[in-house]
Coordinates of C-alpha atoms in Angstrom, one line a residue:
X1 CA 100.9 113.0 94.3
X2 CA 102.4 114.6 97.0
X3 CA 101.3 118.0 96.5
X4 CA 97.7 116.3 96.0
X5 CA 98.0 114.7 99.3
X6 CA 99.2 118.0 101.0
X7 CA 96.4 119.9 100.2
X8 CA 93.6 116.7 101.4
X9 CA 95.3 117.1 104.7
X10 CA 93.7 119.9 106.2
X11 CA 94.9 121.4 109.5
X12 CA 92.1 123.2 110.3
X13 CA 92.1 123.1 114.3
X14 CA 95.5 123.9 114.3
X15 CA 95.5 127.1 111.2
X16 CA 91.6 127.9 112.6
X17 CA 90.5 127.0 116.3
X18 CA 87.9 129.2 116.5
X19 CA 86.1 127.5 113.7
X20 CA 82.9 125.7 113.4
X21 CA 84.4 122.9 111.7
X22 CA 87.4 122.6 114.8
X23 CA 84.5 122.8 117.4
X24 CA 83.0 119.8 115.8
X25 CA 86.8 118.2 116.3
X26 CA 86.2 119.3 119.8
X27 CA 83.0 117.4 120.4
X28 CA 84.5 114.5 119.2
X29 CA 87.6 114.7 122.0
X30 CA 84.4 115.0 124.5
X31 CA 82.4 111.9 123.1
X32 CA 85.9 109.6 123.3
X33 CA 86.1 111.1 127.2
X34 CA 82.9 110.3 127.9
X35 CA 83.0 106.6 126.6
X36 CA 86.6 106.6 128.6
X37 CA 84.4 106.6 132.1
X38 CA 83.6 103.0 131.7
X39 CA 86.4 102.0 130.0
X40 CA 90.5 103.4 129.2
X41 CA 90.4 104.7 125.9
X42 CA 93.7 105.3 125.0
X43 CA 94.8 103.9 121.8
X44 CA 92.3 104.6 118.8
X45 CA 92.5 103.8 115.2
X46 CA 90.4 106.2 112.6
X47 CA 89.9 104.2 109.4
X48 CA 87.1 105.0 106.6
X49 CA 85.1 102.4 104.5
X50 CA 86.6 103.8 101.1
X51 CA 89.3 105.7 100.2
X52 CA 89.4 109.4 100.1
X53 CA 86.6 110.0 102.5
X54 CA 88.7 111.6 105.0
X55 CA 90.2 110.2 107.3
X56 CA 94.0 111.1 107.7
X57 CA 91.9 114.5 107.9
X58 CA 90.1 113.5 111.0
X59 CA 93.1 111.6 112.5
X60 CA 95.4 114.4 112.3
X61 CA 92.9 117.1 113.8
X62 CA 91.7 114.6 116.5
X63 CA 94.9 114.3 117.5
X64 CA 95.7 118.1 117.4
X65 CA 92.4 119.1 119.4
X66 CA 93.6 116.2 121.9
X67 CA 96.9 117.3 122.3
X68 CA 95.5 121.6 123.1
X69 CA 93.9 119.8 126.2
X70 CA 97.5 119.3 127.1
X71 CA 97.1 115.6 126.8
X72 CA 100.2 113.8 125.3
X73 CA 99.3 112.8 122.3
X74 CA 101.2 110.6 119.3
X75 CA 99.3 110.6 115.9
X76 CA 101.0 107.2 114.1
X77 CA 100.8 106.7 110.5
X78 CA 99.5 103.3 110.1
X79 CA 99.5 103.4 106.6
X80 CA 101.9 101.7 105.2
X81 CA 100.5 101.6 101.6
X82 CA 99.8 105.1 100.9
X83 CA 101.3 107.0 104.1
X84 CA 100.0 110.9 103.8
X85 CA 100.8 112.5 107.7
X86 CA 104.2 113.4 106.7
X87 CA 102.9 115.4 104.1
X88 CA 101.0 117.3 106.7
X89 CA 103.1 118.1 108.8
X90 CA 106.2 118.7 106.5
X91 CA 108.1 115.9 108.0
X92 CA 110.8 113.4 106.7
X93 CA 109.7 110.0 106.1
X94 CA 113.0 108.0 106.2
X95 CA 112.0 106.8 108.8
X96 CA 109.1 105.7 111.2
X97 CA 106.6 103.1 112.7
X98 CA 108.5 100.2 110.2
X99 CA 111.8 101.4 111.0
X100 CA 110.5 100.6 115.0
X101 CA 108.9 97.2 114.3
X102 CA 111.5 95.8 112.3
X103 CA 114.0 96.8 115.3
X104 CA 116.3 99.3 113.2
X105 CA 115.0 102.2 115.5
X106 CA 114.0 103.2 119.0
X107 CA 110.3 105.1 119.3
X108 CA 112.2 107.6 121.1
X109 CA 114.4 108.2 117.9
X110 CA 111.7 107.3 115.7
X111 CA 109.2 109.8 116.6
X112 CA 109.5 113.4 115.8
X113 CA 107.9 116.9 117.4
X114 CA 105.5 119.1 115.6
X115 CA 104.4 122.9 115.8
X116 CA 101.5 121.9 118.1
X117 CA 102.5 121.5 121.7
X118 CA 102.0 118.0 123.1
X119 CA 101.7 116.4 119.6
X120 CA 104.8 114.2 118.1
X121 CA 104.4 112.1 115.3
X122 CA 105.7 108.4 114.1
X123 CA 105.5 108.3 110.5
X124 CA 104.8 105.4 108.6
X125 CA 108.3 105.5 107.6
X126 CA 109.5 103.2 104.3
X127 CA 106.8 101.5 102.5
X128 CA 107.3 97.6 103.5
X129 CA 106.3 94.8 101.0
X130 CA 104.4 92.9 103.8
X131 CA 102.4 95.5 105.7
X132 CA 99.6 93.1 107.0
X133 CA 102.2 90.9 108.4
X134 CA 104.2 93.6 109.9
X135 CA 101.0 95.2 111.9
X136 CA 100.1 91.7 112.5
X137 CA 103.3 90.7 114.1
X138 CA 104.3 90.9 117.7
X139 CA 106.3 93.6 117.1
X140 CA 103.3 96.1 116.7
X141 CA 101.4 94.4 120.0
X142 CA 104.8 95.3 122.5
X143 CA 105.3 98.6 120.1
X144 CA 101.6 99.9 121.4
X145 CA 102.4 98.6 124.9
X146 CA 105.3 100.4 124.9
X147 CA 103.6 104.1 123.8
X148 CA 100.9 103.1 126.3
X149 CA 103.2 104.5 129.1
X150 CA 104.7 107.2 126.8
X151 CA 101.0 108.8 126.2
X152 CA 97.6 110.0 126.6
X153 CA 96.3 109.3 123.4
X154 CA 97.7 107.3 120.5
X155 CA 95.8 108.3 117.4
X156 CA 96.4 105.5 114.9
X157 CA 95.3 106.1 110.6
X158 CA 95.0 103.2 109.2
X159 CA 94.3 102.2 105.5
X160 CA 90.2 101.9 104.4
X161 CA 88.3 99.0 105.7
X162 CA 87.4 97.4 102.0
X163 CA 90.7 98.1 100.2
X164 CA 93.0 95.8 102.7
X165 CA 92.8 94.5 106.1
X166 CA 95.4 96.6 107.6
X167 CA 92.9 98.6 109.5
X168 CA 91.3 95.8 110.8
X169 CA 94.1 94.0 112.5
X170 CA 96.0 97.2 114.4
X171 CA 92.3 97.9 115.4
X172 CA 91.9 94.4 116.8
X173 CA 94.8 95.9 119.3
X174 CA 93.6 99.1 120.1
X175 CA 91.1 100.7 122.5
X176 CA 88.4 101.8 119.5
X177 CA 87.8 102.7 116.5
X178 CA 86.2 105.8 114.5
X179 CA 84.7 105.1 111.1
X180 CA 85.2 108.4 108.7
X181 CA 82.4 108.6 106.1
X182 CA 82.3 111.2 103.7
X183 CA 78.5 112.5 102.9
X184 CA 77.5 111.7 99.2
X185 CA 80.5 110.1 98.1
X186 CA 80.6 107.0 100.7
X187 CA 78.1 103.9 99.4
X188 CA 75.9 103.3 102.5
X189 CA 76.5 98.9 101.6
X190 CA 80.0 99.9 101.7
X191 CA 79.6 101.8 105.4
X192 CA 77.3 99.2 106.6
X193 CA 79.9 96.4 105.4
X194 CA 83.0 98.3 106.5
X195 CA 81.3 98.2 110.0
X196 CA 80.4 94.5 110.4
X197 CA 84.2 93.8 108.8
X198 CA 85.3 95.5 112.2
X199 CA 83.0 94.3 114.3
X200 CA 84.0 90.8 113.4
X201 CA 87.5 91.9 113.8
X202 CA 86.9 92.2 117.8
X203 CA 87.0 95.7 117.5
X204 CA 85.1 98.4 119.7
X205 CA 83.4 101.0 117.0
X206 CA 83.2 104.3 119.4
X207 CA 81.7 106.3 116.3
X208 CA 81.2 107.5 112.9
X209 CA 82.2 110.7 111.7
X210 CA 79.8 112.3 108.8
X211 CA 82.3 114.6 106.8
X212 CA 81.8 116.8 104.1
X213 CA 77.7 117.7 105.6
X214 CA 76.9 121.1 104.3
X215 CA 75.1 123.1 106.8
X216 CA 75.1 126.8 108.0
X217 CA 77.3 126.4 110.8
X218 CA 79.9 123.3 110.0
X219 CA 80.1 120.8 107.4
X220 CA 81.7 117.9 110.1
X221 CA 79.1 116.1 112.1
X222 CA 79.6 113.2 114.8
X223 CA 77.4 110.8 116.0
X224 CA 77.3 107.6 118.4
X225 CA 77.4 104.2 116.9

């Protein structure tokens, strides 16, 4: 399993940033700056309708091509079912984001530096038995307050819309929301219902990322809600 979820995390803007596929990453950091004119975007959660369509991939190279505009940026492991950015980046998982909610740790001991500058990370750390409660609590609500003055950007992945309703309430406290899709896998009833299920949740989609598009020049594509 954890070899398996290595290799589905791929670091592409960070191993290859002259890519087509990292330029598409790119123009997603530009679509989330321009929707930050009317409104402070800040805290966003990238979820999917399914699982395995892609989107701890997004999350972590969002947060990468965020952070090489020198913006301070905090990718948090919001999964606390399945928890896979560890595994990305090599890191321990002993601790993280439950360690922080259920007061054992401070954020500032909690969260750990990467190879990318202006990245750190906050792991999901141990698997709770109540994770909707915990990211329903108040501990989560002053936990984003409180990384609202650390950072630019707090990149949140969260579990798949349909499978539990994890993604739904940390989105419900967040900024926005981008919906991962992953071309001829994702059921377009599951998209479609994935989308009202965070619409009803209060939540402001700011887009849908196509992955896995074959094309000539990329096979990422991004487009506006």
């Amino acid at each position: 399993m954890r070899s398996k979820d290595k290799k589905q995390v791929n670091l592409i803007a960070q191993n290859n940033p002259k890519s087509p596929i990292t330029e598409q990453y790119r123009l997603i950091r530009t679509n989330i700056q321009f929707a930050s004119v009317d409104e402070d975007i800040q805290t966003i959660v990238v979820t999917s309708a399914e699982p395995n369509d892609g989107k701890s991939t997004t999350s972590a190279n969002l947060a990468i091509v965020l952070a090489q505009e020198e913006k301070k940026v905090l990718l948090v492991d919001a999964d606390l079912r399945k928890p896979s950015v560890h595994y990305a980046f090599s890191l321990s998982n002993i601790q993280g984001l439950t360690s922080v909610l259920t007061k054992k740790m401070s954020i500032e001991k909690a969260v750990m530096k990467t190879d990318v500058p202006n990245l750190e990370i906050l792991t999901s750390g141990p698997i709770p038995p109540n994770p909707s409660e915990l990211l329903n609590s108040r501990a989560i609500e002053s936990t984003i307050h409180e990384l609202k003055e650390m950072y630019d950007y707090i990149i949140f992945d969260t579990p798949p819309v349909l499978v539990v309703p994890d993604s739904q309430i940390v989105a419900n406290k967040c900024d926005g929301v981008i919906m991962v899709v992953s071309s001829g896998k994702t059921n377009k009833q599951s998209a479609v219902k994935a989308k009202e299920l965070l619409t009803k949740a209060n939540t402001t989609v700011l887009g849908v990322v196509l992955n896995g598009v074959e094309t000539d020049n990329s096979n990422y594509y991004y487009y506006q809600s």
